[in-house]
Amino acid sequence: MQRKRIENIPETITREISEKIIRNELKPGERIYEAKIAEELGVSRSPVREALRILEKNRLVELIPRKGARVAEISSAHIEWFYDVFEALYGLAARKVTEKAGEQDRADLGAALEKIEAAASAKDVEKYYEGIFEFAAIGMRAAANPLLAQILMDLWPSNRRIQYATISRRKDTLEENAGFFRKIYELLDSPDEVEAEAAVRAYARNEKQVALEMIYGKKRENDRDGNTKS
Amino acid sequence: MQRKRIENIPETITREISEKIIRNELKPGERIYEAKIAEELGVSRSPVREALRILEKNRLVELIPRKGARVAEISSAHIEWFYDVFEALYGLAARKVTEKAGEQDRADLGAALEKIEAAASAKDVEKYYEGIFEFAAIGMRAAANPLLAQILMDLWPSNRRIQYATISRRKDTLEENAGFFRKIYELLDSPDEVEAEAAVRAYARNEKQVALEMIYGKKRENDRDGNTKS
DNA sequence: AAATTGCACATTGTCGACAATCGACATTAA
DNA sequence: TTAATGTCGATTGTCGACAATGTGCAATTT
């Protein structure tokens, strides 16, 4: 008997609004009214309120007490802030994975990588995103740090939002990007966790660069990048 | 008239419960009932519910849907998880501070450092904690990354909780600890952000070590699993 | 006309009541 | 005795109504 996980009402509402923000149907700065959402979905305001708190955790909305909810802004500064944190935390995750991952984890990561590469060569963006999500999720499990996992999972929707904004250009760079994952995968097996961390950090910096150039033109040169390759 | 920031009811409740958990008056694993808290404080369950979500963000309680809230566990694994994340994020913050801090920031950091050192030589633990909180808060501002700041601030109560558990032993090591902050402060001024990051990471690793030894003794030498229940 | 004040409306915050769900216990059957 | 099942109390989830607060407009004053 399939004990299907029943989705909460707040989770459903969260997903609903989440998608709209990621797809930019709800614009940055736009007000979100509890009563309006509640009526649209035929529920009371209580679960809507809870959904808005979850969306705040996901950094998709900003809540101001007694003033309400707005769709979170997104600027070049936001993108830098996001990827700097992303780099630090996924770097840590990579180091932990090389230290702790077992056979099963490595096999699962390999399977996810295949999915990523298949999607990349087929230029299937949806499948590609599914793949990197799986890769990340398996990595979280293997890193064996639930606190880290939860922080990163809370941040994932913001990641998707930024990626979505750059989706048109991304179709061309899918295979190049998949290359990062292969490299990461191979280094996760190495005995040197520093190299694995470096690979993930390089990926994060690349994502940041792509997003910034994509959205705000290429107004930033890498003066002193410090990218030491040995 | 001082336009003091008015504290929300949920914030008040959060602080109330927060203190109890940090002081270990509410034990790990203990159930927290919405109705009970609501009655004790003479409010309805709505603000209590919201307070519990905030406490979940602070990692002081764990919420399980349709089952309720429990005081978060605290084990050697939890401590390792916490300080690994702490190290990665404060390391990032340190690097950013060396890059971005202005004159005012550095002056404020210096003032906070003085407070820390004064409290340390007076062996005033409360003042010492105030000092390091200020130091961290100013650092957050100087690092100029609100996302990072918010994540770290959400984690602060967990930090306090772990430190509180080791408070008795800490009185002796206050000055040694203050030394870390002086070193960090001096390196934040150096042009080399890598060294500043390294100093902060060393501090984090030391905190982890102290907490682990303090709470779990040195029982973890040849025991790879560490699962010794009596 | 510009600034200030007061008022009306829109929106969030809080409340008490009811519904849905979970866990423990007792009852029954093998 | 032990395992399965039904029932009951306790607890969380949801609801609609009311209270408190903030916002924008209009009237008033200078």
Coordinates of C-alpha atoms (C1' of nucleotides) in Angstrom, one line a residue:
Chain A
M1 CA 0.0 0.0 0.0
Q2 CA 1.5 3.3 -1.1
R3 CA 1.6 5.4 2.0
K4 CA 1.6 8.5 0.0
R5 CA 3.0 11.4 1.8
I6 CA 0.0 13.7 2.4
E7 CA 0.9 17.3 1.6
N8 CA -0.1 19.9 4.2
I9 CA -2.2 22.8 3.1
P10 CA 0.5 25.3 4.0
E11 CA 3.0 23.3 1.9
T12 CA 0.6 23.3 -1.0
I13 CA 0.1 27.1 -0.7
T14 CA 3.9 27.5 -0.4
R15 CA 4.5 25.6 -3.6
E16 CA 1.9 27.5 -5.4
I17 CA 3.2 30.9 -4.6
S18 CA 6.8 29.7 -4.8
E19 CA 6.3 28.7 -8.5
K20 CA 4.8 32.1 -9.3
I21 CA 7.7 34.0 -7.8
I22 CA 10.3 31.8 -9.4
R23 CA 8.6 32.2 -12.8
N24 CA 8.5 35.9 -12.2
E25 CA 4.7 36.0 -12.4
L26 CA 4.9 37.8 -9.1
K27 CA 7.3 40.6 -9.5
P28 CA 9.9 41.7 -6.9
G29 CA 8.5 44.2 -4.5
E30 CA 4.9 43.2 -5.2
R31 CA 2.6 43.0 -2.2
I32 CA 1.1 39.7 -1.2
Y33 CA -2.2 39.9 0.7
E34 CA -3.1 37.1 3.0
A35 CA -6.9 37.5 2.5
K36 CA -6.5 37.5 -1.3
I37 CA -4.5 34.3 -1.4
A38 CA -6.9 32.7 1.1
E39 CA -9.9 33.4 -1.0
E40 CA -8.3 32.3 -4.2
L41 CA -7.4 29.0 -2.7
G42 CA -10.6 28.6 -0.7
V43 CA -8.9 28.3 2.7
S44 CA -8.7 30.6 5.7
R45 CA -5.9 33.0 6.4
S46 CA -4.2 30.7 9.0
P47 CA -2.5 28.3 6.6
V48 CA -1.7 31.2 4.3
R49 CA 0.1 33.0 7.1
E50 CA 2.2 29.9 7.8
A51 CA 3.0 29.5 4.1
L52 CA 4.3 33.1 4.1
R53 CA 6.7 32.3 6.9
I54 CA 8.0 29.3 5.0
L55 CA 8.5 31.5 1.9
E56 CA 10.4 34.0 4.1
K57 CA 12.7 31.1 5.1
N58 CA 13.2 30.4 1.4
R59 CA 14.1 34.1 0.9
L60 CA 11.3 34.4 -1.7
V61 CA 9.3 36.9 0.3
E62 CA 10.1 39.6 2.9
L63 CA 7.8 40.0 5.9
I64 CA 7.6 43.2 7.7
P65 CA 5.6 43.0 11.0
R66 CA 2.2 44.8 10.7
K67 CA 2.9 45.8 7.2
G68 CA 2.7 42.5 5.4
A69 CA 4.5 40.4 2.8
R70 CA 6.3 41.5 -0.4
V71 CA 8.0 39.5 -3.1
A72 CA 11.8 39.6 -2.3
E73 CA 13.9 41.9 -4.4
I74 CA 16.5 40.5 -6.7
S75 CA 19.5 42.6 -7.7
S76 CA 23.2 42.1 -8.5
A77 CA 23.9 42.6 -4.8
H78 CA 21.4 39.9 -3.9
I79 CA 23.0 37.5 -6.3
E80 CA 26.5 38.1 -4.9
W81 CA 25.2 37.6 -1.4
F82 CA 23.5 34.4 -2.3
Y83 CA 26.4 32.8 -4.1
D84 CA 29.0 33.8 -1.5
V85 CA 27.0 31.9 1.0
F86 CA 26.3 29.1 -1.5
E87 CA 30.0 28.7 -2.1
A88 CA 30.9 28.5 1.6
L89 CA 28.3 26.0 2.5
Y90 CA 28.5 23.8 -0.6
G91 CA 32.3 23.9 -0.2
L92 CA 31.9 22.5 3.3
A93 CA 29.4 19.9 2.1
A94 CA 31.9 18.7 -0.6
R95 CA 34.6 18.3 2.0
K96 CA 32.3 16.3 4.2
V97 CA 31.2 14.1 1.4
T98 CA 34.7 13.1 0.5
E99 CA 35.3 12.3 4.1
K100 CA 32.1 10.4 4.9
A101 CA 30.4 9.1 1.8
G102 CA 29.9 5.4 1.6
E103 CA 29.6 3.0 -1.4
Q104 CA 25.8 3.6 -1.8
D105 CA 26.2 7.3 -1.7
R106 CA 28.8 7.3 -4.4
A107 CA 26.7 5.0 -6.6
D108 CA 23.7 7.3 -6.2
L109 CA 25.8 10.3 -7.0
G110 CA 27.0 8.5 -10.1
A111 CA 23.5 7.8 -11.2
A112 CA 22.5 11.4 -10.7
L113 CA 25.5 12.5 -12.7
E114 CA 24.4 10.3 -15.6
K115 CA 21.0 11.9 -15.5
I116 CA 22.6 15.3 -15.5
E117 CA 24.8 14.4 -18.5
A118 CA 22.0 12.8 -20.4
A119 CA 19.8 15.9 -19.9
A120 CA 22.7 18.2 -20.9
S121 CA 23.3 16.5 -24.2
A122 CA 19.6 16.4 -24.9
K123 CA 19.4 20.1 -24.0
D124 CA 16.5 19.3 -21.7
V125 CA 16.6 22.1 -19.1
E126 CA 13.9 20.7 -16.9
K127 CA 15.5 17.3 -16.6
Y128 CA 18.9 19.0 -16.0
Y129 CA 17.6 20.9 -13.0
E130 CA 16.0 17.8 -11.7
G131 CA 19.3 16.1 -12.0
I132 CA 21.3 18.7 -10.2
F133 CA 18.7 18.8 -7.5
E134 CA 19.1 15.0 -7.0
F135 CA 22.8 15.4 -7.0
A136 CA 22.7 18.0 -4.4
A137 CA 20.2 16.1 -2.3
I138 CA 22.3 12.9 -2.3
G139 CA 25.3 15.0 -1.5
M140 CA 23.5 16.5 1.5
R141 CA 22.7 13.0 2.8
A142 CA 26.3 11.8 2.3
A143 CA 27.7 14.9 4.0
A144 CA 25.8 13.7 7.1
N145 CA 25.2 17.2 8.6
P146 CA 21.4 17.8 8.9
L147 CA 21.9 21.4 9.9
L148 CA 23.9 22.1 6.8
A149 CA 21.3 20.2 4.8
Q150 CA 18.4 22.1 6.1
I151 CA 20.0 25.5 5.5
L152 CA 20.9 24.6 2.0
M153 CA 17.5 23.1 1.3
D154 CA 15.8 26.3 2.6
L155 CA 18.0 28.2 0.1
W156 CA 17.2 26.0 -2.9
P157 CA 14.2 28.0 -4.1
S158 CA 16.3 31.1 -4.3
N159 CA 18.8 29.2 -6.3
R160 CA 16.1 28.1 -8.7
R161 CA 14.8 31.6 -8.9
I162 CA 18.1 33.0 -10.0
Q163 CA 18.7 30.2 -12.4
Y164 CA 15.2 30.7 -13.9
A165 CA 16.0 34.3 -14.6
T166 CA 19.0 33.1 -16.7
I167 CA 17.3 30.1 -18.3
S168 CA 17.4 31.4 -21.9
R169 CA 21.1 31.7 -22.1
R170 CA 21.6 28.5 -20.1
K171 CA 20.5 26.1 -22.7
D172 CA 23.8 26.8 -24.5
T173 CA 26.0 26.2 -21.6
L174 CA 24.3 23.0 -20.2
E175 CA 27.1 20.7 -21.3
E176 CA 29.8 23.0 -20.1
N177 CA 28.0 23.1 -16.8
A178 CA 27.6 19.3 -16.7
G179 CA 31.4 19.2 -16.9
F180 CA 31.6 20.8 -13.5
F181 CA 29.5 18.1 -12.0
R182 CA 31.6 15.4 -13.6
K183 CA 34.7 17.0 -12.2
I184 CA 33.1 17.3 -8.8
Y185 CA 32.0 13.8 -8.8
E186 CA 35.5 12.5 -9.7
L187 CA 37.1 14.6 -7.0
L188 CA 34.6 13.5 -4.3
D189 CA 36.3 10.1 -4.7
S190 CA 39.8 11.4 -4.3
P191 CA 41.4 11.3 -0.9
D192 CA 42.0 15.0 -0.9
E193 CA 39.0 16.8 0.4
V194 CA 40.5 20.2 -0.3
E195 CA 40.4 19.6 -4.1
A196 CA 36.8 18.5 -3.9
E197 CA 35.9 21.6 -2.0
A198 CA 37.8 23.7 -4.5
A199 CA 35.9 22.2 -7.4
V200 CA 32.6 23.0 -5.8
R201 CA 33.7 26.5 -5.0
A202 CA 34.8 27.0 -8.6
Y203 CA 31.3 25.8 -9.7
A204 CA 29.7 28.3 -7.4
R205 CA 31.8 31.2 -8.6
N206 CA 31.0 30.3 -12.1
E207 CA 27.3 30.3 -11.4
K208 CA 27.6 33.7 -9.8
Q209 CA 29.5 35.0 -12.8
V210 CA 27.0 33.7 -15.3
A211 CA 24.1 35.0 -13.3
L212 CA 25.6 38.5 -13.0
E213 CA 26.7 38.7 -16.6
M214 CA 23.3 37.4 -17.7
I215 CA 21.2 39.8 -15.8
Y216 CA 23.4 42.8 -15.5
G217 CA 25.7 42.7 -18.4
K218 CA 29.4 42.0 -18.2
K219 CA 30.3 45.1 -16.2
R220 CA 32.6 43.2 -13.8
E221 CA 36.1 42.0 -14.7
N222 CA 37.9 39.5 -12.5
D223 CA 40.8 41.7 -11.5
R224 CA 42.3 39.6 -8.8
D225 CA 40.4 36.4 -8.8
G226 CA 42.8 34.2 -6.9
N227 CA 41.9 31.1 -8.8
T228 CA 44.9 28.9 -8.1
K229 CA 45.0 25.8 -10.1
S230 CA 47.7 23.3 -9.2
Chain B
M1 CA 9.8 60.2 24.3
Q2 CA 12.0 57.3 23.3
R3 CA 10.5 55.6 20.4
K4 CA 11.6 52.2 21.7
R5 CA 11.1 49.4 19.4
I6 CA 7.9 47.7 20.6
E7 CA 8.3 44.0 21.0
N8 CA 5.8 41.7 19.4
I9 CA 3.9 39.2 21.5
P10 CA 5.5 36.3 19.5
E11 CA 9.0 37.8 20.1
T12 CA 8.3 38.0 23.8
I13 CA 7.2 34.4 23.9
T14 CA 10.2 33.4 21.9
R15 CA 12.6 35.1 24.2
E16 CA 10.8 33.5 27.2
I17 CA 11.0 30.0 25.9
S18 CA 14.4 30.6 24.4
E19 CA 16.0 31.5 27.8
K20 CA 14.5 28.4 29.4
I21 CA 16.0 26.1 26.7
I22 CA 19.4 27.8 26.9
R23 CA 19.4 27.5 30.6
N24 CA 18.4 23.9 30.3
E25 CA 15.3 24.4 32.3
L26 CA 13.5 22.8 29.5
K27 CA 15.3 19.6 28.7
P28 CA 16.2 18.2 25.3
G29 CA 13.4 16.0 24.0
E30 CA 10.8 17.6 26.3
R31 CA 7.4 18.2 24.7
I32 CA 6.2 21.8 24.5
Y33 CA 2.4 22.3 24.4
E34 CA 0.9 25.2 22.7
A35 CA -2.1 25.4 25.0
K36 CA 0.0 25.2 28.1
I37 CA 2.3 28.1 27.1
A38 CA -0.7 30.1 25.9
E39 CA -2.4 29.8 29.2
E40 CA 0.7 30.5 31.2
L41 CA 1.3 33.7 29.4
G42 CA -2.4 34.7 29.1
V43 CA -2.5 34.8 25.3
S44 CA -4.1 32.7 22.6
R45 CA -2.4 29.9 20.8
S46 CA -1.8 31.9 17.6
P47 CA 1.2 33.9 18.8
V48 CA 2.5 30.9 20.6
R49 CA 2.4 29.0 17.3
E50 CA 4.4 31.7 15.6
A51 CA 6.9 31.8 18.4
L52 CA 7.5 28.1 18.0
R53 CA 8.3 28.6 14.3
I54 CA 10.9 31.2 15.2
L55 CA 12.4 28.8 17.8
E56 CA 12.5 26.2 15.1
K57 CA 14.5 28.6 12.9
N58 CA 16.8 29.1 15.9
R59 CA 17.2 25.3 16.1
L60 CA 16.1 25.3 19.7
V61 CA 12.9 23.3 19.1
E62 CA 12.0 20.7 16.5
L63 CA 8.5 20.8 15.0
I64 CA 6.9 17.7 13.6
P65 CA 3.6 18.3 11.7
R66 CA 0.6 17.1 13.6
K67 CA 2.7 15.9 16.5
G68 CA 4.0 19.1 18.0
A69 CA 7.1 20.7 19.3
R70 CA 10.0 19.3 21.3
V71 CA 13.1 20.9 22.7
A72 CA 15.9 20.1 20.3
E73 CA 18.3 17.4 21.2
I74 CA 21.9 18.3 21.9
S75 CA 24.6 15.7 21.4
S76 CA 28.3 15.5 20.3
A77 CA 27.0 15.1 16.7
H78 CA 24.9 18.2 17.0
I79 CA 27.8 20.2 18.3
E80 CA 30.0 19.0 15.4
W81 CA 27.3 19.9 12.9
F82 CA 26.8 23.3 14.4
Y83 CA 30.5 24.3 14.6
D84 CA 31.3 23.0 11.1
V85 CA 28.6 25.3 9.7
F86 CA 29.7 28.1 12.1
E87 CA 33.3 27.8 10.9
A88 CA 32.3 28.0 7.2
L89 CA 30.0 31.0 7.6
Y90 CA 32.1 33.0 10.0
G91 CA 35.1 32.3 7.9
L92 CA 33.3 33.9 5.0
A93 CA 32.2 36.8 7.1
A94 CA 35.8 37.4 8.2
R95 CA 37.0 37.5 4.6
K96 CA 34.3 39.9 3.7
V97 CA 35.1 42.2 6.6
T98 CA 38.7 42.5 5.6
E99 CA 37.6 43.4 2.1
K100 CA 34.9 45.8 2.9
A101 CA 35.1 47.2 6.4
G102 CA 35.3 51.0 6.7
E103 CA 36.9 53.2 9.3
Q104 CA 33.8 53.3 11.5
D105 CA 33.4 49.5 11.4
R106 CA 37.0 49.0 12.5
A107 CA 36.6 51.5 15.3
D108 CA 33.5 49.8 16.5
L109 CA 35.1 46.4 16.4
G110 CA 38.0 47.8 18.4
A111 CA 35.5 49.1 21.0
A112 CA 33.9 45.7 21.2
L113 CA 37.2 44.1 21.6
E114 CA 38.0 46.3 24.5
K115 CA 34.8 45.3 26.2
I116 CA 35.7 41.6 25.6
E117 CA 39.1 42.0 27.1
A118 CA 37.9 44.0 30.1
A119 CA 35.2 41.4 30.8
A120 CA 37.8 38.6 30.4
S121 CA 40.2 40.0 32.9
A122 CA 37.4 40.7 35.3
K123 CA 36.2 37.2 34.7
D124 CA 32.7 38.5 34.1
V125 CA 31.1 35.9 31.9
E126 CA 27.9 37.8 31.2
K127 CA 29.7 40.9 30.0
Y128 CA 32.0 38.7 28.0
Y129 CA 29.1 37.1 26.1
E130 CA 27.6 40.5 25.5
G131 CA 31.0 41.6 24.1
I132 CA 31.4 38.8 21.7
F133 CA 27.8 39.2 20.5
E134 CA 28.5 42.9 19.8
F135 CA 31.7 42.0 18.0
A136 CA 29.9 39.5 15.9
A137 CA 27.0 41.9 15.2
I138 CA 29.4 44.6 14.1
G139 CA 31.2 42.1 12.0
M140 CA 28.0 41.1 10.3
R141 CA 27.3 44.7 9.4
A142 CA 30.8 45.2 8.1
A143 CA 30.6 42.1 6.0
A144 CA 27.8 43.7 4.2
N145 CA 25.9 40.5 3.4
P146 CA 22.4 40.5 4.8
L147 CA 21.7 36.9 3.9
L148 CA 24.8 35.7 5.7
A149 CA 24.0 38.0 8.7
Q150 CA 20.5 36.6 9.0
I151 CA 21.5 33.0 8.8
L152 CA 24.2 33.6 11.5
M153 CA 21.8 35.6 13.7
D154 CA 19.2 32.8 13.5
L155 CA 21.9 30.4 14.7
W156 CA 23.1 32.6 17.5
P157 CA 20.8 31.1 20.2
S158 CA 22.1 27.7 19.4
N159 CA 25.6 29.1 20.0
R160 CA 24.5 30.5 23.3
R161 CA 22.9 27.2 24.3
I162 CA 26.1 25.3 23.7
Q163 CA 28.2 27.8 25.4
Y164 CA 25.9 27.9 28.4
A165 CA 26.3 24.2 28.8
T166 CA 30.1 24.7 29.2
I167 CA 29.9 27.9 31.2
S168 CA 31.4 26.5 34.4
R169 CA 34.7 25.6 32.8
R170 CA 34.7 28.6 30.6
K171 CA 35.4 31.1 33.4
D172 CA 39.0 29.8 33.4
T173 CA 39.6 30.1 29.7
L174 CA 38.1 33.6 29.2
E175 CA 41.4 35.3 28.7
E176 CA 42.7 32.7 26.4
N177 CA 39.5 33.1 24.4
A178 CA 39.8 36.8 24.4
G179 CA 43.2 36.3 22.8
F180 CA 41.4 34.8 19.8
F181 CA 39.4 37.9 19.3
R182 CA 42.4 40.2 19.5
K183 CA 44.2 38.1 16.9
I184 CA 41.1 38.2 14.7
Y185 CA 40.7 41.9 15.1
E186 CA 44.3 42.5 14.1
L187 CA 44.1 40.3 11.1
L188 CA 40.9 41.9 9.9
D189 CA 43.1 44.9 9.3
S190 CA 45.7 43.1 7.3
P191 CA 45.4 43.1 3.5
D192 CA 45.4 39.3 3.5
E193 CA 41.8 38.1 3.9
V194 CA 42.9 34.5 3.9
E195 CA 44.7 35.0 7.2
A196 CA 41.7 36.6 8.7
E197 CA 39.5 33.8 7.6
A198 CA 42.0 31.3 9.0
A199 CA 42.0 33.0 12.4
V200 CA 38.2 32.9 12.6
R201 CA 38.2 29.3 11.6
A202 CA 40.8 28.4 14.2
Y203 CA 38.6 30.1 16.8
A204 CA 35.6 28.1 15.6
R205 CA 37.5 24.8 15.7
N206 CA 38.7 25.6 19.2
E207 CA 35.2 26.3 20.4
K208 CA 34.1 23.0 19.0
Q209 CA 36.9 21.2 20.7
V210 CA 36.2 22.8 24.1
A211 CA 32.5 22.1 23.8
L212 CA 33.0 18.5 22.9
E213 CA 35.6 17.8 25.7
M214 CA 33.5 19.7 28.2
I215 CA 30.2 17.9 27.6
Y216 CA 31.4 14.5 26.6
G217 CA 34.7 14.2 28.3
K218 CA 37.5 12.6 26.5
K219 CA 35.5 9.4 25.9
R220 CA 36.0 9.7 22.2
E221 CA 39.5 8.5 21.6
N222 CA 39.5 4.9 20.3
D223 CA 35.8 4.6 20.0
R224 CA 35.0 5.0 16.4
D225 CA 31.2 4.6 16.7
G226 CA 30.8 6.3 20.0
N227 CA 27.6 4.5 20.7
T228 CA 28.1 3.5 24.3
K229 CA 24.8 3.5 26.0
S230 CA 24.4 2.1 29.5
Chain C
dA1 C1' -0.8 76.6 -2.5
dA2 C1' 1.6 73.8 0.9
dA3 C1' 1.6 71.6 5.1
dT4 C1' -1.0 69.5 8.9
dT5 C1' -4.5 67.1 10.9
dG6 C1' -8.3 64.0 11.2
dC7 C1' -11.0 60.4 9.3
dA8 C1' -12.2 56.2 6.8
dC9 C1' -10.7 52.1 4.9
dA10 C1' -7.6 48.3 4.1
dT11 C1' -4.8 44.9 6.2
dT12 C1' -2.4 42.4 9.7
dG13 C1' -2.7 40.5 14.6
dT14 C1' -5.2 37.9 18.0
dC15 C1' -8.8 35.3 19.8
dG16 C1' -12.0 31.4 21.0
dA17 C1' -14.4 27.5 19.0
dC18 C1' -14.6 23.5 16.2
dA19 C1' -12.5 19.7 13.2
dA20 C1' -9.0 16.4 12.2
dT21 C1' -5.5 13.5 13.8
dC22 C1' -2.6 11.0 16.9
dG23 C1' -1.4 8.0 21.0
dA24 C1' -2.6 5.2 24.8
dC25 C1' -5.4 2.0 26.8
dA26 C1' -8.7 -1.5 27.1
dT27 C1' -11.1 -5.1 25.0
dT28 C1' -11.3 -9.2 22.4
dA29 C1' -9.8 -13.2 19.8
dA30 C1' -6.3 -16.6 18.7
Chain D
dT1 C1' -0.2 -14.8 26.9
dT2 C1' 0.1 -12.1 22.8
dA3 C1' -1.5 -9.7 18.9
dA4 C1' -5.0 -7.1 16.7
dT5 C1' -8.6 -3.6 16.9
dG6 C1' -11.8 -0.1 18.5
dT7 C1' -12.6 3.7 21.5
dC8 C1' -11.6 7.8 24.0
dG9 C1' -9.0 11.7 25.5
dA10 C1' -5.4 14.9 24.3
dT11 C1' -3.2 17.9 21.0
dT12 C1' -2.5 20.2 16.7
dG13 C1' -4.8 22.3 12.5
dT14 C1' -8.2 25.3 10.5
dC15 C1' -11.7 28.6 10.7
dG16 C1' -14.5 33.0 10.9
dA17 C1' -14.9 37.1 13.7
dC18 C1' -13.1 40.9 16.1
dA19 C1' -9.2 44.2 17.6
dA20 C1' -5.2 46.9 16.6
dT21 C1' -2.6 49.1 13.4
dG22 C1' -1.0 51.4 9.3
dT23 C1' -2.1 54.0 4.8
dG24 C1' -4.0 57.2 1.9
dC25 C1' -7.2 60.9 1.1
dA26 C1' -9.7 64.9 2.2
dA27 C1' -10.7 68.7 4.8
dT28 C1' -8.7 72.5 7.3
dT29 C1' -5.3 75.9 8.5
dT30 C1' -1.5 79.0 7.6

